[in-house]
Coordinates of C-alpha atoms in Angstrom, one line a residue:
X1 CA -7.1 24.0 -16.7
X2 CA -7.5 27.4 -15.4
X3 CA -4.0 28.9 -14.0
X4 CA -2.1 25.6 -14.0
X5 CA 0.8 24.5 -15.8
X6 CA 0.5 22.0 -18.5
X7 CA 3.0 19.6 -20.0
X8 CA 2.8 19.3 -23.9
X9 CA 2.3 15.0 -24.6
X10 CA 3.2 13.4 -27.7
X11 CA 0.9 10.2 -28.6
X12 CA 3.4 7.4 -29.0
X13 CA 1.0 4.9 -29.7
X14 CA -2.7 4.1 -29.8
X15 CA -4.7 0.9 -29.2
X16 CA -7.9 -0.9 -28.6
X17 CA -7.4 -3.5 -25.7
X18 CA -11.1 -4.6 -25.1
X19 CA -14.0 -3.9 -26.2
X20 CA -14.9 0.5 -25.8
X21 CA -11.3 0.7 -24.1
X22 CA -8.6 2.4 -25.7
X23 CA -5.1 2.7 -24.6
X24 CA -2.6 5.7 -24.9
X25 CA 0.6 5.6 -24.2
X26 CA 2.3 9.4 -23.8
X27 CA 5.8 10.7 -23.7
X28 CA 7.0 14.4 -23.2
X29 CA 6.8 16.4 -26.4
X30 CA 10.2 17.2 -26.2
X31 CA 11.4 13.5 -25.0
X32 CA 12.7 14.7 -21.6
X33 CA 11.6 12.7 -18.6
X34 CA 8.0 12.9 -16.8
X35 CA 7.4 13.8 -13.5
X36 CA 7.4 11.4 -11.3
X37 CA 3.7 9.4 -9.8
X38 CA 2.6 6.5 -7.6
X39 CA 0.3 3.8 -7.9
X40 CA -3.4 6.2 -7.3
X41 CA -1.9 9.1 -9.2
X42 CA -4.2 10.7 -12.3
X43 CA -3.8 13.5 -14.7
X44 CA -5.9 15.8 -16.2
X45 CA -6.0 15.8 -19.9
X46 CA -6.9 18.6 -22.5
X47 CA -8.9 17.3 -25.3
X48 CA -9.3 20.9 -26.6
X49 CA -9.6 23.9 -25.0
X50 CA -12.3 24.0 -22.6
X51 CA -12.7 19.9 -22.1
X52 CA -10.8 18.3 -19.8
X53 CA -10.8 14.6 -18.6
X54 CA -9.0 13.1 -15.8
X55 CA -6.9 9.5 -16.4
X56 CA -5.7 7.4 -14.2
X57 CA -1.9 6.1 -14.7
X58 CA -2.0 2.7 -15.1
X59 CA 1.8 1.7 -16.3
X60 CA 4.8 1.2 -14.3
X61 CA 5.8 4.5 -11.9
X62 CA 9.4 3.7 -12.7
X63 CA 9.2 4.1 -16.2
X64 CA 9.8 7.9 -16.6
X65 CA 10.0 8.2 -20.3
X66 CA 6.0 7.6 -20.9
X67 CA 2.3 7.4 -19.4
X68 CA 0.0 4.5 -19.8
X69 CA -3.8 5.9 -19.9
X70 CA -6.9 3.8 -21.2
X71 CA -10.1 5.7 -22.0
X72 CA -13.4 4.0 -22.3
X73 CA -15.8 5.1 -24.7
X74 CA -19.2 6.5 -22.8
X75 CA -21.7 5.7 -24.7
X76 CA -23.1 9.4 -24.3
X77 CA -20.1 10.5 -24.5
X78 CA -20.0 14.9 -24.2
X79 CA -17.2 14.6 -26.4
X80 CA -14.1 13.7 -24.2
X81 CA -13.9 9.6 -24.8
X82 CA -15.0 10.4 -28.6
X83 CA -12.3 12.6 -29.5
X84 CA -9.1 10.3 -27.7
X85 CA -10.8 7.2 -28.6
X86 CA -11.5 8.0 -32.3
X87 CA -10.0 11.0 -33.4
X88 CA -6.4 10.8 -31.4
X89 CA -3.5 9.7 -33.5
X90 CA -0.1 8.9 -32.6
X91 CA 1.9 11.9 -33.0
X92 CA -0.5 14.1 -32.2
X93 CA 0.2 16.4 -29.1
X94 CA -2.1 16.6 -26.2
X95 CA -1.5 19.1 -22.8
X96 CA -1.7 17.1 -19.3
X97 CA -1.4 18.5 -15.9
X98 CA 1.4 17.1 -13.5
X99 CA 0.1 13.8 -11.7
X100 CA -2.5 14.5 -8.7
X101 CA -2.9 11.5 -6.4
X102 CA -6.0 11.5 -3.9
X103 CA -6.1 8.0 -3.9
X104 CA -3.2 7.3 -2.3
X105 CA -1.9 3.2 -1.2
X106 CA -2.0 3.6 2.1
X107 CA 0.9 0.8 4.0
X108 CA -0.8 -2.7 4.7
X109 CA 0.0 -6.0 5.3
X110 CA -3.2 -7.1 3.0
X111 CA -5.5 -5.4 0.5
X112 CA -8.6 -6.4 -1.1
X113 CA -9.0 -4.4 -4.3
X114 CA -12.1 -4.2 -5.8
X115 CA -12.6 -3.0 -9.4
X116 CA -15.5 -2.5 -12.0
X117 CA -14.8 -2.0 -15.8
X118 CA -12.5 0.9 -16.4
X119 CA -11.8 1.1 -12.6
X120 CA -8.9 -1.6 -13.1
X121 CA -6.4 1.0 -14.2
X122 CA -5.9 2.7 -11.0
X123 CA -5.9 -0.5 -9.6
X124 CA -3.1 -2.2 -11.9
X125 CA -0.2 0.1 -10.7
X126 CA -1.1 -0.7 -6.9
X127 CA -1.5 -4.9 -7.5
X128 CA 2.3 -4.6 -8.8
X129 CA 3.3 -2.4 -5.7
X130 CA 1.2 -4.3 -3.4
X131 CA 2.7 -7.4 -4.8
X132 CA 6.5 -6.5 -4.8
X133 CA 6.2 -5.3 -1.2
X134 CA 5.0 -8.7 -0.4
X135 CA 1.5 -8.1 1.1
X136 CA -0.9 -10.3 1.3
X137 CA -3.6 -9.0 -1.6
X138 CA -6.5 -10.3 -3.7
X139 CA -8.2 -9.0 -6.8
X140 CA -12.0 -9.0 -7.1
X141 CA -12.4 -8.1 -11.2
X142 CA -16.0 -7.0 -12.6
X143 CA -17.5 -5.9 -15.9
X144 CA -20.0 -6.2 -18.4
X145 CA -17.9 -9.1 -20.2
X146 CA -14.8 -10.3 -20.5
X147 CA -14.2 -9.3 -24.1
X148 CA -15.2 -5.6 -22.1
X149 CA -12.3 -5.8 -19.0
X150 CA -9.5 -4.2 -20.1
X151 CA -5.8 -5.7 -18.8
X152 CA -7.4 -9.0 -18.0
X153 CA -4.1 -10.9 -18.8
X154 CA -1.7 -8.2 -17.3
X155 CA -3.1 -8.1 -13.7
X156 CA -3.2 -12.1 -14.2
X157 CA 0.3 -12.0 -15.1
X158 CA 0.8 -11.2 -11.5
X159 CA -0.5 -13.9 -9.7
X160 CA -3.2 -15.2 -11.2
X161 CA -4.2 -17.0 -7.8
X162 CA -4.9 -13.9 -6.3
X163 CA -7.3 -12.8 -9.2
X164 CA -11.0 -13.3 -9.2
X165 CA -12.9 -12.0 -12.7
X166 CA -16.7 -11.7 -12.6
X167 CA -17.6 -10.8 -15.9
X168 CA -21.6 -9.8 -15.3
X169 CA -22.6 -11.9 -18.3
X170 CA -21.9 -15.2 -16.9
X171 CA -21.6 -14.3 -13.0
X172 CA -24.2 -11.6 -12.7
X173 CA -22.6 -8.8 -10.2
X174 CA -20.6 -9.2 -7.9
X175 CA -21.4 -11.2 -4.3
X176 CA -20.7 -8.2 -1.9
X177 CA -22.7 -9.5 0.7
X178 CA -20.5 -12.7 0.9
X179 CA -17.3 -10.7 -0.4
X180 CA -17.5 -8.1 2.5
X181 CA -19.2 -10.2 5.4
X182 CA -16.4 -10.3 7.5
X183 CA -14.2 -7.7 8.1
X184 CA -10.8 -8.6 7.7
X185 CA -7.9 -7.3 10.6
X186 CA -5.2 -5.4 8.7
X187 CA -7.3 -5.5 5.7
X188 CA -7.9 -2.1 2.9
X189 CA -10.2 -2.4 0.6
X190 CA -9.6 0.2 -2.5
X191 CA -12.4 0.5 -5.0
X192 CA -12.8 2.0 -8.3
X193 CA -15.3 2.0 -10.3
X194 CA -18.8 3.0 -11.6
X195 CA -20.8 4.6 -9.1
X196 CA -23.6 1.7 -8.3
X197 CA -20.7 -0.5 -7.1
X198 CA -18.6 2.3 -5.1
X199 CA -22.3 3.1 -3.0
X200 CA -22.7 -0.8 -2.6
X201 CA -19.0 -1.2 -1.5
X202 CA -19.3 1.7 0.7
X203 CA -22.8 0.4 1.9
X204 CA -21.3 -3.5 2.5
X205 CA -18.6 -2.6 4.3
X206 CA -19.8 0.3 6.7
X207 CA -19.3 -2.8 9.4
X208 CA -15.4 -3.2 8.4
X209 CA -12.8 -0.7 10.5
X210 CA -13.1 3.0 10.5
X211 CA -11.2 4.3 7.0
X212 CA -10.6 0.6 5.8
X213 CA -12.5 1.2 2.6
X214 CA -10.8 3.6 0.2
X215 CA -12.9 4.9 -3.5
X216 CA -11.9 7.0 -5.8
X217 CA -14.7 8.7 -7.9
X218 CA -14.6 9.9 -11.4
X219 CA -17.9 11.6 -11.8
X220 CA -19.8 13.6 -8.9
X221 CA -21.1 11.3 -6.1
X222 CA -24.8 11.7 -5.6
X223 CA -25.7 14.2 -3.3
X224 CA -28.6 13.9 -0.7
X225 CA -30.3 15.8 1.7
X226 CA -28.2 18.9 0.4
X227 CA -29.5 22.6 2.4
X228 CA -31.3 24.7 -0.6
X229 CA -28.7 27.1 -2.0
X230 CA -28.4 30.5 -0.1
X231 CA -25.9 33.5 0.2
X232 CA -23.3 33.2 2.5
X233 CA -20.0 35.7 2.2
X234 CA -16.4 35.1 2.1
X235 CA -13.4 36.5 3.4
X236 CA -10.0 36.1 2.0
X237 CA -7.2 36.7 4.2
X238 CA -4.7 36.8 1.5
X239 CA -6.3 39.4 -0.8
X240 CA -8.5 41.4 2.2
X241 CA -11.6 41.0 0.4
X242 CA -15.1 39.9 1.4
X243 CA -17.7 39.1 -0.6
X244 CA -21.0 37.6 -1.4
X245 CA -21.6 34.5 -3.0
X246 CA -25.2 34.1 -4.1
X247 CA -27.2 30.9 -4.3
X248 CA -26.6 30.6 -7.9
X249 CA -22.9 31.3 -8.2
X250 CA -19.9 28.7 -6.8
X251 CA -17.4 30.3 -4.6
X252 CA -14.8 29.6 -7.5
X253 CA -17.3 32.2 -9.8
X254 CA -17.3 35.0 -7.5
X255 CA -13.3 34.8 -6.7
X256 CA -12.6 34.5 -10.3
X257 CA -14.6 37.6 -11.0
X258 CA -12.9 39.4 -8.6
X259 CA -9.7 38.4 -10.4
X260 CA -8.4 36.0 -7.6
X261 CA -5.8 33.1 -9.0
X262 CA -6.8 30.1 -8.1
X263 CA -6.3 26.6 -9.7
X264 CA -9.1 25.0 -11.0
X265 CA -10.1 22.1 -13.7
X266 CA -13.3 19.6 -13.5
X267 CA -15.5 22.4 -11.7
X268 CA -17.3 19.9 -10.5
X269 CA -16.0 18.4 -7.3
X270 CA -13.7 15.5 -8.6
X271 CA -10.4 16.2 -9.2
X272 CA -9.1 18.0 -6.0
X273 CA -7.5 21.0 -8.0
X274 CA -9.9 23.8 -6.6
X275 CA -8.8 23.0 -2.8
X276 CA -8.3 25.6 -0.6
X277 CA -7.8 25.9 3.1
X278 CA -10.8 26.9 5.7
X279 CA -9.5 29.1 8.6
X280 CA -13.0 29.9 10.1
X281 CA -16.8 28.8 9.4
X282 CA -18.5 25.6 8.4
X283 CA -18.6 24.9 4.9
X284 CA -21.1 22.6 3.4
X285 CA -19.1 19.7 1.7
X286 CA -20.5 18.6 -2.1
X287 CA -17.2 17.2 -3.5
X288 CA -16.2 13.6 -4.3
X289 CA -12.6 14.1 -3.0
X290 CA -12.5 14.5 0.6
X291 CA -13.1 11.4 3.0
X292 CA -15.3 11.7 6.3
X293 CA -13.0 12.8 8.3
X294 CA -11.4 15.2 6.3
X295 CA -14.9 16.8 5.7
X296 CA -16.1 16.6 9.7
X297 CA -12.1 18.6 10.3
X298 CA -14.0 21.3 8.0
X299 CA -10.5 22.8 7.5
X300 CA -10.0 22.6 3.4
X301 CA -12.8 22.3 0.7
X302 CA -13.4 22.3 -2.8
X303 CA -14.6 25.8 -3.6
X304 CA -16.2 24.8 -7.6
X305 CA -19.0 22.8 -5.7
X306 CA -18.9 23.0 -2.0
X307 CA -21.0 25.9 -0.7
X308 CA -21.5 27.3 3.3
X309 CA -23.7 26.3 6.4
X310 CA -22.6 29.3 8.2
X311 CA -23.0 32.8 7.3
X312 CA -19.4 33.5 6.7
X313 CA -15.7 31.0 5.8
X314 CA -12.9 32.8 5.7
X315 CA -10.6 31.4 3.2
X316 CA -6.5 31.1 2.8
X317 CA -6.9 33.6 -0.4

């Protein structure tokens, strides 16, 4: 969490809720109240220096005296899911960064959430908002089996008319095609999840209304046709510097070298910490933050990944 500040978290409690998910439930270290969030919002935890992992809040936003996080276990995990699934204790102090929402909900008189496996717990926080405002909404639940789908009888709790579960064991995946046929007036559609059903979300309902469909990612979206690496340089209006970045640096290298401050965590295009504003030149988007339009404005960009398709940008540094 380079050049951010950290809150110190206390582990109040620990526990397995389904099969590979664990829950955490945080408080301030020094029991004073958390920042506020809304339903979308994440933070970044420190499992030890250098390994960070980002969480989605998934309790209630008016409860200021904890966070809710649940953590599934990768199978392959690089050691991030390990350690707070089977090494994190309660009592034990972790360090989180303030809430950071990129997957904001968005006013509507009716939502259709979608969500796969571990992608329920951005999802639960928006059901109970969505829900209380009195919009119309529906659920459409997946994972590998039920004994697998974390929260199954909280989101229930809701409304359980509103809830569809399609545990892949019994149902195979999830009907898109008849799901996403016809677009919906006034509908969004927010989707979380592993990547194969965010691409076939995104690929179903590129016939609904322009920004209806809303994703948030937790690992890098594939890239294709991406423009070989090459050198491009960048100015910095701030610090009245210009310099080179090389194929086989990221702009966040170079400015870090050159002893620039600037906030930066997942280096790797996901969590929106590394954003900084475009004032000239055409960078060449490779994040998983930014939405179509916000990429086509070319006015902001996620300097860890995102590289240059003119010769110069001159950046708000």
């Amino acid at each position: 969490m380079v050049g951010e500040t950290t809150i110190p978290l206390r582990v109040r409690s620990v526990a397995r809720i389904s099969v590979g998910v664990t829950e955490l439930v945080l408080v301030a270290d020094d029991a004073s109240e958390l920042p506020s969030w809304a339903p979308g919002s994440h933070i970044d935890v420190q499992v030890r220096p250098g390994l960070v992992r980002q969480y989605s809040l998934c309790g209630d936003p008016e409860d200021r005296s904890q966070w809710r996080i649940a953590v599934l276990r990768e199978p392959e995990s690089r050691g991030g899911s390990a350690a707070l699934c089977e090494r994190v204790q309660a009592g034990d102090v972790l360090t989180a960064t303030r809430p950071r929402n990129h997957f904001p909900l968005l006013e509507s008189p009716r939502y259709l959430f979608i969500a796969g496996g571990i992608g329920i717990t951005p999802i639960i926080p928006m059901i109970d908002a969505a829900h209380a405002a009195g919009a119309d909404w529906r659920l459409v639940y997946g994972g590998r089996s039920e004994a697998s789908m974390a929260y199954r009888d909280e989101v229930a709790s809701v409304d359980p008319e509103r809830v569809l579960e399609w545990p892949q064991d019994r149902r195979g995946l999830i009907e898109l095609d008849r799901l996403l046929d016809e677009p919906q007036p006034g509908t969004l559609i927010y989707c979380c999840g592993p990547e194969p059903l965010i691409a076939a979300v995104e690929a179903k309902s590129a016939h609904w209304p322009h920004k209806t469909l809303q994703v948030e990612r937790f690992a890098p979206r594939p890239l294709t046709d991406v423009a070989p690496n090459t050198s491009f340089e960048i100015e910095l209006v701030d610090s009245d510097e210009v310099l080179v970045v090389p194929p086989d640096r990221s702009i966040l290298e170079v400015v870090d070298e050159a002893g620039i401050y600037v906030l930066s965590n997942c280096e790797e295009g996901t969590c929106g910490t590394c954003q900084t504003t475009v004032l000239e030149g055409v960078p060449d988007h490779r994040d998983s933050v930014l939405d179509e339009d916000e990429r086509a404005a070319n006015d902001t960009m996620m300097i860890c990944v995102s590289r240059a398709l003119s010769a110069r940008l001159v950046l708000d540094l």
